[in-house]
Coordinates of C-alpha atoms in Angstrom, one line a residue:
M1 CA 8.9 -41.7 -1.9
K2 CA 6.4 -40.4 -4.4
R3 CA 3.3 -38.8 -3.1
F4 CA 0.2 -37.5 -4.8
F5 CA -2.5 -34.9 -4.4
L6 CA -5.9 -34.3 -5.9
S7 CA -7.5 -31.0 -6.3
T8 CA -7.8 -27.6 -4.8
T9 CA -11.3 -27.3 -6.1
M10 CA -13.9 -28.7 -3.8
L11 CA -17.6 -29.4 -3.8
I12 CA -19.2 -26.6 -1.7
A13 CA -21.5 -27.9 1.0
G14 CA -25.2 -27.9 -0.1
I15 CA -27.7 -25.5 1.2
A16 CA -31.4 -26.3 0.8
A17 CA -32.7 -22.7 0.8
L18 CA -31.3 -19.2 0.9
G19 CA -29.6 -18.5 4.2
S20 CA -30.0 -22.0 5.6
A21 CA -27.4 -24.6 5.8
S22 CA -27.4 -28.4 5.4
I23 CA -24.4 -30.6 4.7
A24 CA -24.6 -33.0 1.8
Q25 CA -22.8 -36.3 2.1
D26 CA -20.0 -36.2 -0.5
H27 CA -16.4 -37.2 -0.4
D28 CA -15.3 -33.9 -2.0
E29 CA -17.3 -31.9 0.6
W30 CA -15.4 -29.5 2.8
V31 CA -16.4 -28.1 6.1
A32 CA -15.4 -25.0 8.1
G33 CA -13.0 -24.5 10.9
G34 CA -11.4 -27.7 11.8
A35 CA -8.4 -27.2 14.0
T36 CA -8.2 -23.5 13.3
G37 CA -11.7 -22.7 14.8
A38 CA -11.9 -19.9 12.3
T39 CA -15.5 -19.0 12.6
P40 CA -18.2 -19.8 15.1
G41 CA -21.5 -21.0 13.7
P42 CA -22.6 -23.6 11.2
A43 CA -20.4 -24.8 8.3
G44 CA -21.4 -24.0 4.8
Q45 CA -23.5 -20.9 5.7
Y46 CA -23.5 -18.3 2.9
V47 CA -24.3 -14.7 3.5
P48 CA -25.5 -12.9 0.3
A49 CA -24.0 -9.6 -0.6
P50 CA -25.6 -6.3 0.6
A51 CA -27.2 -3.9 -1.8
R52 CA -24.9 -1.8 -4.1
S53 CA -24.0 1.5 -2.6
P54 CA -23.7 4.8 -4.6
A55 CA -20.6 5.5 -2.5
E56 CA -18.6 2.9 -4.5
S57 CA -20.1 3.4 -8.0
V58 CA -21.9 5.7 -10.4
G59 CA -24.2 5.0 -13.3
P60 CA -25.4 3.6 -15.5
F61 CA -25.9 6.8 -17.6
R62 CA -27.9 7.7 -20.7
K63 CA -24.6 8.5 -22.2
L64 CA -21.1 8.1 -20.7
V65 CA -17.9 9.0 -22.5
I66 CA -14.4 7.8 -21.5
R67 CA -12.0 10.3 -23.0
G68 CA -8.5 9.9 -24.4
V69 CA -7.6 6.3 -23.5
T70 CA -5.1 4.0 -25.1
L71 CA -7.2 0.9 -26.1
I72 CA -6.2 -2.7 -25.8
D73 CA -9.3 -4.2 -27.3
G74 CA -8.9 -7.9 -26.3
T75 CA -8.7 -9.4 -29.8
G76 CA -4.9 -9.5 -29.8
A77 CA -4.7 -6.3 -31.8
P78 CA -1.9 -3.9 -30.6
P79 CA -2.8 -0.9 -28.5
R80 CA -4.2 2.2 -30.3
G81 CA -5.0 5.6 -29.1
P82 CA -5.9 8.1 -28.0
M83 CA -9.5 6.9 -28.2
D84 CA -12.9 8.0 -26.9
I85 CA -15.3 5.2 -25.9
V86 CA -19.0 6.1 -25.9
I87 CA -21.4 4.1 -23.7
E88 CA -25.2 4.4 -23.8
G89 CA -26.9 2.6 -20.9
N90 CA -25.0 -0.7 -20.7
R91 CA -23.7 -0.8 -24.3
I92 CA -20.7 0.5 -26.1
T93 CA -22.0 2.6 -29.0
A94 CA -18.8 4.1 -30.5
V95 CA -15.0 3.8 -30.3
I96 CA -13.6 7.0 -31.9
Q97 CA -10.1 8.1 -32.5
A98 CA -9.6 11.2 -30.4
G99 CA -6.3 12.5 -31.9
W100 CA -2.8 11.5 -32.7
P101 CA 0.0 10.3 -30.3
G102 CA 2.2 13.1 -29.3
L103 CA -0.2 15.9 -30.4
P104 CA -2.8 17.8 -28.4
M105 CA -6.3 16.3 -28.6
K106 CA -9.0 18.5 -30.0
A107 CA -11.1 20.2 -27.4
Q108 CA -14.9 19.9 -27.4
R109 CA -14.9 16.6 -29.3
E110 CA -18.2 14.9 -30.2
P111 CA -20.3 13.7 -28.6
R112 CA -20.9 16.7 -26.4
D113 CA -24.2 15.6 -24.8
A114 CA -22.8 13.1 -22.3
D115 CA -24.3 12.9 -18.8
Y116 CA -20.9 11.8 -17.4
E117 CA -17.4 12.1 -18.8
L118 CA -14.4 10.2 -17.4
D119 CA -11.1 11.9 -18.3
A120 CA -8.8 8.9 -18.9
T121 CA -6.1 10.8 -20.8
G122 CA -2.8 8.8 -20.7
M123 CA -4.6 5.7 -19.2
Y124 CA -5.3 2.3 -20.7
A125 CA -8.6 0.6 -21.3
L126 CA -9.1 -3.2 -21.7
P127 CA -12.2 -5.4 -21.8
G128 CA -13.4 -6.5 -18.3
F129 CA -11.5 -9.6 -17.2
V130 CA -13.3 -13.0 -17.0
D131 CA -12.5 -15.5 -14.3
T132 CA -13.7 -18.9 -15.4
H133 CA -13.1 -20.8 -12.2
V134 CA -14.4 -19.3 -8.9
H135 CA -16.0 -20.2 -5.6
A136 CA -17.5 -17.6 -3.2
P137 CA -16.5 -17.6 0.5
A138 CA -18.9 -19.0 3.0
A139 CA -19.0 -17.7 6.6
D140 CA -16.0 -19.7 7.5
K141 CA -13.9 -17.4 5.3
A142 CA -15.6 -14.0 5.1
P143 CA -18.6 -12.2 6.7
D144 CA -20.5 -12.1 3.4
M145 CA -20.0 -12.9 -0.3
S146 CA -19.3 -9.2 -1.2
Y147 CA -15.8 -9.8 0.1
A148 CA -14.9 -11.8 -3.0
Y149 CA -17.1 -9.7 -5.3
K150 CA -15.4 -6.4 -4.4
L151 CA -11.9 -7.9 -4.7
W152 CA -12.7 -9.3 -8.1
L153 CA -14.2 -5.9 -9.3
A154 CA -11.2 -4.0 -7.8
H155 CA -8.9 -6.1 -10.0
G156 CA -11.0 -5.6 -13.2
V157 CA -12.9 -8.9 -13.1
T158 CA -16.4 -8.2 -14.5
T159 CA -17.5 -11.8 -15.2
V160 CA -17.1 -15.0 -13.2
R161 CA -18.1 -18.6 -13.6
G162 CA -18.9 -20.3 -10.3
V163 CA -18.0 -24.0 -10.4
P164 CA -20.0 -23.7 -8.1
L165 CA -20.1 -20.2 -6.7
A166 CA -22.3 -21.5 -3.9
P167 CA -25.2 -24.1 -3.6
P168 CA -27.8 -23.8 -6.4
D169 CA -30.4 -21.6 -4.7
I170 CA -27.9 -19.0 -3.4
A171 CA -25.8 -19.0 -6.6
G172 CA -28.9 -18.5 -8.7
S173 CA -30.2 -15.7 -6.5
E174 CA -26.8 -13.9 -6.6
K175 CA -26.6 -14.4 -10.3
D176 CA -29.9 -12.7 -10.8
R177 CA -29.1 -9.9 -8.3
S178 CA -25.8 -9.2 -10.2
A179 CA -27.6 -9.2 -13.5
A180 CA -30.0 -6.6 -12.2
N181 CA -27.0 -4.7 -10.7
Q182 CA -28.6 -4.7 -7.3
I183 CA -25.2 -5.7 -5.8
A184 CA -21.6 -4.7 -6.5
A185 CA -20.5 -7.9 -8.2
P186 CA -19.3 -9.3 -11.5
R187 CA -21.9 -11.0 -13.7
I188 CA -22.2 -14.6 -12.7
F189 CA -22.4 -18.0 -14.4
N190 CA -23.9 -20.7 -12.3
Y191 CA -22.3 -24.2 -12.8
Q192 CA -23.3 -27.0 -10.4
T193 CA -22.3 -30.6 -9.8
L194 CA -24.4 -33.5 -10.9
G195 CA -27.4 -34.0 -8.6
A196 CA -27.0 -30.6 -6.8
G197 CA -30.2 -29.0 -5.7
W198 CA -32.8 -31.4 -6.8
A199 CA -35.0 -33.9 -4.9
G200 CA -34.6 -36.7 -7.4
G201 CA -32.1 -38.8 -5.5
A202 CA -28.6 -39.9 -6.4
V203 CA -27.5 -39.6 -10.0
D204 CA -26.6 -43.3 -10.4
S205 CA -27.3 -44.0 -14.1
P206 CA -27.1 -42.3 -17.4
D207 CA -30.9 -41.8 -17.5
K208 CA -30.7 -40.1 -14.0
A209 CA -27.9 -37.9 -15.3
R210 CA -30.0 -36.8 -18.2
A211 CA -33.0 -36.1 -16.0
W212 CA -30.9 -33.9 -13.6
V213 CA -29.5 -32.0 -16.5
R214 CA -33.0 -31.3 -17.9
W215 CA -34.1 -30.2 -14.4
A216 CA -31.0 -27.9 -14.0
A217 CA -31.7 -26.3 -17.4
T218 CA -35.0 -25.0 -16.0
H219 CA -33.5 -23.9 -12.6
N220 CA -31.2 -21.1 -13.6
I221 CA -28.1 -23.4 -13.9
D222 CA -25.8 -22.6 -16.8
G223 CA -23.5 -25.7 -16.8
I224 CA -22.1 -28.8 -15.1
K225 CA -18.9 -29.3 -13.1
F226 CA -17.7 -32.9 -13.0
F227 CA -15.3 -34.2 -10.4
N228 CA -14.7 -37.7 -11.8
R229 CA -16.0 -39.1 -8.5
P230 CA -16.4 -42.8 -8.1
E231 CA -20.2 -42.6 -8.7
E232 CA -19.6 -40.5 -11.9
T233 CA -18.9 -43.3 -14.2
P234 CA -17.7 -42.6 -17.8
A235 CA -21.2 -43.6 -19.1
I236 CA -22.9 -41.1 -16.6
I237 CA -20.5 -38.3 -17.5
A238 CA -20.9 -38.9 -21.2
A239 CA -24.7 -38.9 -21.0
A240 CA -24.7 -35.7 -18.9
I241 CA -22.4 -34.0 -21.4
D242 CA -24.6 -35.0 -24.3
E243 CA -27.8 -33.8 -22.5
A244 CA -26.1 -30.6 -21.5
H245 CA -25.3 -29.7 -25.0
K246 CA -28.9 -30.4 -26.1
N247 CA -30.0 -27.9 -23.4
K248 CA -27.3 -25.3 -24.3
M249 CA -25.4 -25.8 -21.1
G250 CA -21.7 -25.8 -20.7
T251 CA -19.5 -28.6 -19.2
L252 CA -16.3 -28.5 -17.3
A253 CA -14.3 -31.2 -15.4
H254 CA -11.8 -31.5 -12.7
L255 CA -10.7 -35.1 -13.5
S256 CA -9.8 -36.2 -10.0
Q257 CA -7.7 -39.3 -9.3
T258 CA -10.7 -41.3 -8.0
G259 CA -11.7 -41.8 -11.6
V260 CA -8.9 -40.7 -13.8
A261 CA -7.6 -44.3 -14.5
N262 CA -10.7 -44.9 -16.5
F263 CA -11.5 -41.4 -17.7
N264 CA -8.6 -39.1 -18.3
A265 CA -8.6 -35.8 -20.3
R266 CA -8.3 -37.5 -23.6
D267 CA -11.3 -39.7 -22.8
A268 CA -13.2 -36.6 -21.7
G269 CA -12.4 -34.8 -25.0
D270 CA -13.7 -37.8 -26.9
A271 CA -16.9 -37.5 -24.9
H272 CA -17.1 -33.9 -26.1
L273 CA -16.4 -32.2 -22.7
D274 CA -16.0 -28.5 -23.2
T275 CA -13.3 -27.7 -20.7
V276 CA -10.6 -29.4 -18.7
T277 CA -9.9 -27.3 -15.6
H278 CA -6.7 -27.6 -13.5
F279 CA -4.0 -30.0 -14.7
Y280 CA -5.8 -33.3 -13.8
G281 CA -6.2 -35.8 -16.6
H282 CA -3.7 -34.2 -18.9
H283 CA -0.6 -35.9 -17.5
E284 CA -2.4 -39.2 -17.0
A285 CA -3.2 -39.2 -20.7
L286 CA 0.5 -38.9 -21.4
L287 CA 1.9 -41.6 -19.1
R288 CA 4.9 -43.4 -20.5
G289 CA 5.1 -47.2 -20.0
A290 CA 2.1 -47.3 -17.7
T291 CA -1.6 -46.4 -17.7
I292 CA -1.9 -45.5 -14.0
Q293 CA 0.4 -43.2 -12.0
Q294 CA 2.9 -44.9 -9.7
F295 CA 1.3 -44.3 -6.3
P296 CA 3.4 -45.1 -3.2
L297 CA 2.3 -48.3 -1.4
D298 CA 1.1 -46.5 1.7
Y299 CA -0.9 -43.9 -0.3
N300 CA -4.3 -42.9 1.1
Y301 CA -6.4 -40.5 -0.9
N302 CA -8.2 -39.2 2.2
N303 CA -4.9 -38.0 3.6
E304 CA -4.5 -34.4 2.4
Q305 CA -0.7 -34.7 2.5
H306 CA -0.9 -37.7 0.2
R307 CA -3.7 -36.3 -1.9
F308 CA -2.1 -32.9 -2.5
G309 CA 1.5 -33.7 -1.7
D310 CA 3.4 -34.9 -4.6
I311 CA 1.4 -35.2 -7.8
A312 CA 4.4 -33.3 -9.1
E313 CA 6.3 -36.6 -9.2
I314 CA 4.3 -37.5 -12.3
W315 CA 6.5 -35.1 -14.3
N316 CA 9.0 -37.9 -14.8
E317 CA 6.4 -40.5 -15.7
V318 CA 5.1 -38.8 -18.9
Y319 CA 6.2 -38.5 -22.4
P320 CA 8.6 -35.6 -22.8
P321 CA 7.5 -32.2 -24.3
E322 CA 7.3 -32.1 -28.0
S323 CA 7.6 -35.9 -28.4
P324 CA 5.3 -37.4 -31.0
E325 CA 3.0 -38.6 -28.2
W326 CA 2.9 -35.2 -26.6
M327 CA 2.0 -33.4 -29.8
D328 CA -0.5 -36.1 -30.8
Y329 CA -2.4 -35.6 -27.5
L330 CA -2.6 -31.8 -28.1
H331 CA -3.8 -32.2 -31.7
H332 CA -6.3 -34.7 -30.6
Q333 CA -7.7 -32.3 -28.0
K334 CA -7.8 -29.5 -30.5
D335 CA -9.7 -31.6 -33.0
N336 CA -12.3 -32.2 -30.3
G337 CA -12.5 -28.5 -29.5
V338 CA -11.5 -28.9 -25.8
I339 CA -10.6 -25.8 -23.9
F340 CA -7.8 -25.9 -21.3
N341 CA -8.3 -23.9 -18.1
P342 CA -5.1 -24.4 -16.2
T343 CA -5.6 -22.3 -12.9
F344 CA -1.8 -22.1 -12.5
N345 CA -1.9 -19.9 -9.4
I346 CA -3.9 -22.1 -7.1
Y347 CA -1.0 -24.7 -6.9
A348 CA 1.8 -22.1 -7.1
A349 CA 2.4 -22.3 -3.3
S350 CA 3.5 -25.8 -3.8
R351 CA 6.6 -24.7 -5.6
D352 CA 7.3 -21.7 -3.4
L353 CA 5.4 -21.8 -0.1
M354 CA 7.3 -18.9 1.5
R355 CA 6.4 -16.5 -1.3
A356 CA 2.7 -17.4 -1.2
R357 CA 2.5 -17.2 2.6
N358 CA 4.1 -13.8 2.7
A359 CA 2.4 -11.9 -0.1
D360 CA 2.1 -8.2 0.4
W361 CA -1.8 -8.2 0.5
H362 CA -2.5 -10.7 3.2
N363 CA -2.3 -8.5 6.2
R364 CA -4.7 -5.8 4.9
Y365 CA -7.0 -7.8 2.5
T366 CA -7.1 -11.4 3.7
T367 CA -9.7 -12.0 6.4
P368 CA -8.5 -13.6 9.6
Q369 CA -11.0 -16.5 8.9
L370 CA -9.5 -17.1 5.5
W371 CA -5.9 -16.8 6.9
N372 CA -6.7 -19.4 9.5
Y373 CA -8.2 -21.6 6.9
F374 CA -4.9 -21.5 4.9
Q375 CA -3.0 -22.9 7.8
S376 CA -2.0 -26.6 7.5
T377 CA -4.3 -29.0 9.3
R378 CA -5.6 -32.5 8.5
D379 CA -9.2 -31.3 8.0
N380 CA -9.0 -28.0 6.1
H381 CA -9.3 -28.9 2.4
G382 CA -6.1 -27.8 0.5
S383 CA -4.2 -26.9 3.7
Y384 CA -1.7 -29.7 3.1
F385 CA 1.7 -28.3 3.9
Y386 CA 2.4 -30.6 6.9
D387 CA 6.1 -30.7 6.3
W388 CA 6.9 -28.9 3.0
T389 CA 10.5 -29.5 2.0
T390 CA 13.0 -28.4 -0.7
E391 CA 12.4 -31.8 -2.3
N392 CA 8.7 -31.1 -2.6
E393 CA 9.3 -27.7 -4.2
F394 CA 11.9 -29.2 -6.5
A395 CA 9.4 -31.7 -7.9
W396 CA 6.7 -29.0 -8.2
K397 CA 9.1 -26.8 -10.2
R398 CA 9.8 -29.6 -12.6
F399 CA 6.0 -30.4 -12.8
Y400 CA 5.3 -26.7 -13.6
A401 CA 7.8 -26.7 -16.4
N402 CA 5.9 -29.5 -18.1
F403 CA 2.5 -27.9 -17.2
F404 CA 3.5 -24.5 -18.6
K405 CA 4.9 -26.1 -21.8
L406 CA 1.7 -28.2 -22.4
M407 CA -0.5 -25.1 -22.1
N408 CA 1.8 -22.9 -24.3
D409 CA 2.1 -25.6 -27.0
Y410 CA -1.7 -26.0 -27.0
K411 CA -2.1 -22.3 -27.6
N412 CA 0.6 -22.4 -30.3
I413 CA -1.2 -25.1 -32.3
G414 CA -4.5 -23.1 -32.2
G415 CA -6.0 -24.6 -29.0
R416 CA -7.9 -22.3 -26.5
V417 CA -6.5 -21.7 -23.1
T418 CA -8.5 -19.6 -20.6
V419 CA -8.0 -17.8 -17.3
G420 CA -9.4 -19.1 -14.0
T421 CA -8.2 -18.9 -10.4
D422 CA -10.1 -21.1 -7.8
S423 CA -9.2 -18.6 -5.1
G424 CA -10.0 -19.0 -1.4
F425 CA -7.6 -21.9 -0.9
I426 CA -3.8 -22.5 -0.6
F427 CA -2.9 -18.9 0.3
K428 CA -4.8 -17.4 -2.7
T429 CA -6.9 -14.3 -2.0
Y430 CA -9.7 -13.3 -4.4
G431 CA -8.7 -10.7 -7.0
F432 CA -5.0 -10.7 -6.2
A433 CA -4.8 -14.3 -7.5
Y434 CA -6.2 -13.3 -10.8
V435 CA -3.2 -11.0 -11.5
E436 CA -0.9 -13.8 -10.3
E437 CA -2.6 -16.1 -12.9
L438 CA -1.8 -13.6 -15.6
E439 CA 1.8 -13.4 -14.5
L440 CA 2.0 -17.2 -14.6
F441 CA 0.7 -17.2 -18.1
R442 CA 3.6 -15.0 -19.0
E443 CA 6.0 -17.5 -17.3
A444 CA 4.4 -20.2 -19.4
G445 CA 5.4 -18.4 -22.6
F446 CA 2.2 -16.5 -23.5
T447 CA 3.0 -13.0 -24.8
P448 CA 1.3 -10.0 -23.0
L449 CA -1.3 -9.6 -25.8
E450 CA -2.0 -13.3 -25.8
I451 CA -2.6 -13.2 -22.1
V452 CA -5.1 -10.3 -22.4
R453 CA -6.9 -12.3 -25.2
S454 CA -7.1 -15.4 -23.0
A455 CA -8.4 -13.3 -20.1
T456 CA -11.0 -11.5 -22.1
M457 CA -12.1 -12.6 -25.6
W458 CA -11.3 -16.3 -25.2
S459 CA -12.6 -16.7 -21.7
A460 CA -15.8 -14.8 -22.6
D461 CA -16.3 -17.1 -25.7
E462 CA -15.9 -20.1 -23.5
L463 CA -18.8 -19.1 -21.3
W464 CA -21.2 -18.1 -24.1
R465 CA -20.4 -20.5 -26.9
H466 CA -22.6 -23.3 -25.5
K467 CA -25.6 -20.9 -25.7
G468 CA -25.1 -20.6 -29.4
V469 CA -24.7 -16.9 -29.3
P470 CA -21.6 -14.6 -29.6
A471 CA -20.2 -13.5 -26.3
P472 CA -21.4 -9.9 -25.6
V473 CA -18.3 -9.1 -23.5
G474 CA -14.6 -9.7 -23.9
V475 CA -13.9 -7.3 -26.7
V476 CA -14.1 -3.5 -26.7
R477 CA -16.2 -2.6 -29.8
P478 CA -19.5 -1.0 -30.6
G479 CA -22.5 -3.2 -29.7
M480 CA -20.7 -5.0 -26.9
L481 CA -21.8 -4.7 -23.2
A482 CA -19.9 -1.9 -21.4
D483 CA -17.5 -4.0 -19.4
L484 CA -14.0 -2.3 -19.1
V485 CA -10.9 -2.1 -17.0
I486 CA -9.2 1.3 -16.8
V487 CA -5.6 1.6 -15.5
K488 CA -3.0 4.3 -15.3
E489 CA 0.0 2.0 -16.2
N490 CA 0.5 0.0 -19.3
P491 CA -0.3 -3.6 -18.2
L492 CA 1.5 -5.1 -21.3
A493 CA 4.7 -3.6 -20.0
N494 CA 4.2 -4.8 -16.4
L495 CA 1.3 -7.0 -15.2
K496 CA 2.3 -6.3 -11.6
T497 CA 0.7 -2.9 -11.9
L498 CA -2.7 -4.6 -12.0
Y499 CA -2.4 -5.7 -8.3
G500 CA -4.5 -3.8 -5.9
T501 CA -1.4 -3.3 -3.8
G502 CA 0.3 -1.7 -6.8
H503 CA 3.9 -1.8 -7.8
W504 CA 6.9 -0.1 -6.2
R505 CA 9.1 2.1 -8.5
L506 CA 12.0 4.4 -7.6
N507 CA 11.4 8.0 -8.3
P508 CA 14.7 9.4 -9.7
A509 CA 13.8 12.9 -8.6
T510 CA 13.4 12.0 -4.9
N511 CA 15.5 8.8 -4.9
K512 CA 12.6 7.1 -3.0
Q513 CA 10.2 4.4 -4.0
E514 CA 6.7 5.3 -4.9
L515 CA 3.6 3.0 -5.2
V516 CA 2.2 3.1 -8.7
G517 CA -0.5 1.2 -10.6
G518 CA -3.5 -0.7 -9.5
V519 CA -6.8 -0.6 -11.4
S520 CA -8.4 2.9 -11.3
Y521 CA -11.9 2.1 -12.6
T522 CA -13.8 -1.0 -13.4
V523 CA -16.9 -0.6 -15.6
K524 CA -19.6 -3.3 -15.6
D525 CA -22.8 -2.8 -17.5
G526 CA -22.0 0.9 -17.9
I527 CA -21.6 1.3 -14.1
V528 CA -18.3 2.9 -13.1
F529 CA -16.8 1.4 -10.0
D530 CA -13.9 3.2 -8.2
A531 CA -11.4 0.3 -7.6
R532 CA -9.7 2.2 -4.8
K533 CA -13.0 2.6 -2.9
L534 CA -13.8 -1.1 -3.3
L535 CA -10.3 -2.0 -1.9
A536 CA -10.8 0.4 1.0
E537 CA -14.2 -1.2 1.8
V538 CA -12.5 -4.6 1.9
A539 CA -9.7 -3.4 4.1
D540 CA -12.3 -2.0 6.5
M541 CA -14.1 -5.3 6.5
V542 CA -10.9 -7.2 7.2
A543 CA -10.0 -4.8 10.1
A544 CA -13.5 -5.2 11.6
E545 CA -13.3 -9.0 11.4
K546 CA -9.9 -8.9 13.2
T547 CA -11.4 -6.8 16.0
R548 CA -14.6 -8.9 16.2
L549 CA -12.8 -12.2 16.4
G550 CA -9.8 -11.0 18.4
Q551 CA -7.6 -12.6 15.8
P552 CA -4.7 -10.8 14.1
G553 CA -4.7 -12.8 10.9
A554 CA -1.7 -12.5 8.7
A555 CA 1.4 -10.8 10.1
P556 CA 2.3 -7.3 8.8
P557 CA 4.5 -7.4 5.7
N558 CA 8.1 -6.4 5.7
P559 CA 8.8 -2.7 6.5
G560 CA 8.5 -0.4 3.5
T561 CA 5.7 -2.1 1.6
G562 CA 3.1 0.2 3.0
Q563 CA 0.4 -2.4 3.0

């Protein structure tokens, strides 16, 4: 029998003021603990990140020079090098050829007045990665928000869009602290749901929607996240989108099944929505011989097994790939300028639960609270694997084949596809999930250079375009902000080397496996972060939480992984 599930994105519980918690009444709300009893204390409490420590970063400098890298600049251009990258304060001021491949580089190259030089000979530099779909952990998942921040930075992510990151006051405060580099965190975009944070009552009309948007534009909110909830009628969403664009705010929608029958992704594109996130709404716009998915007769949306269980069954209800209807949908969305933000990774456990549950990083880098949250219960949002079978995974693999094809076809006709993760649910740990997302883009058919472009230039453009200004990050060139990822291995040859747990490779001289890869340095605003130190701090945090709670968390990985 067919089953269906909704989203892994959830509306984070509202907090009225920094450090205090209050639970809003909302059907997409989630709460801490449940049957796992992961964390004592109130649900929805967020602990802001501590101040940035000089132990994990250096800079910014009057002048910083990164020497001898091979540059992958984010535009889709092939690698070139060796190059010297000159940074003054938080801006790239020059990208200079440092020599020729295979020949010694000239000593004492200009500029020679740097305050700090980073010898990156033989390494690769890319623009800082952009994660366009994130949520920060509350106290039910981590001791403070730096847990996610440091894992993002340790994987090269220098910009994130919270949808939402946290309730409005906290998200706005963390956004400002990050912009001032007071905390070790990526730069933050603050998107909120309709009605969040204000005292104007329910948003129950187009005029109310416009009023909230105008309020949000003056309260440090960058954009709107729609859930397609029952109270978010098509007229209300359309009014909010229109008002958002007038106020230079972005718009993004997770088109949940409570409203998709009357407002699918094609409808959203016609209303000039900027971004469709996840897969919701795409397939419903491609239904063959029906206008509503065929739900089982005993379906109950509030049952997580139903809600998340078998949306994959829709794969056989839609027009086939490359059919006239399929291509017409894609061209229609491209004509409307809609961006697709697939978040492949967050549902990947549905097609291979064992792999997701046993990832190498869980034991050392997943907090016991987060690990407990991942376990299947009836009241942990997204923890829906009550009885996950071969048949479930079969359907999900078929679904992903269509989903991959839809995204790759959209890219191939000139549509924009960007990179987001939605970590913190369904066995996806912050930072590590970003690299998995890049690998899934590869499986979808994107070439390595196309993946980097989606993760950098295209994702950055998505976040800044509504402001009416060019993105200041996402490309390595003079004049851009100094956001970079520096790695020892060529990520185009093997994306797995970006994982914080590295990649195992046999050394032919010793006939033993050695761990290689991982990000070496992440540069944000001209500040150089040591990725290994950030990972070590997270590992210490996880170990301390296991001791404090008396909970082991994830089991150790198989022998030989070293994690």
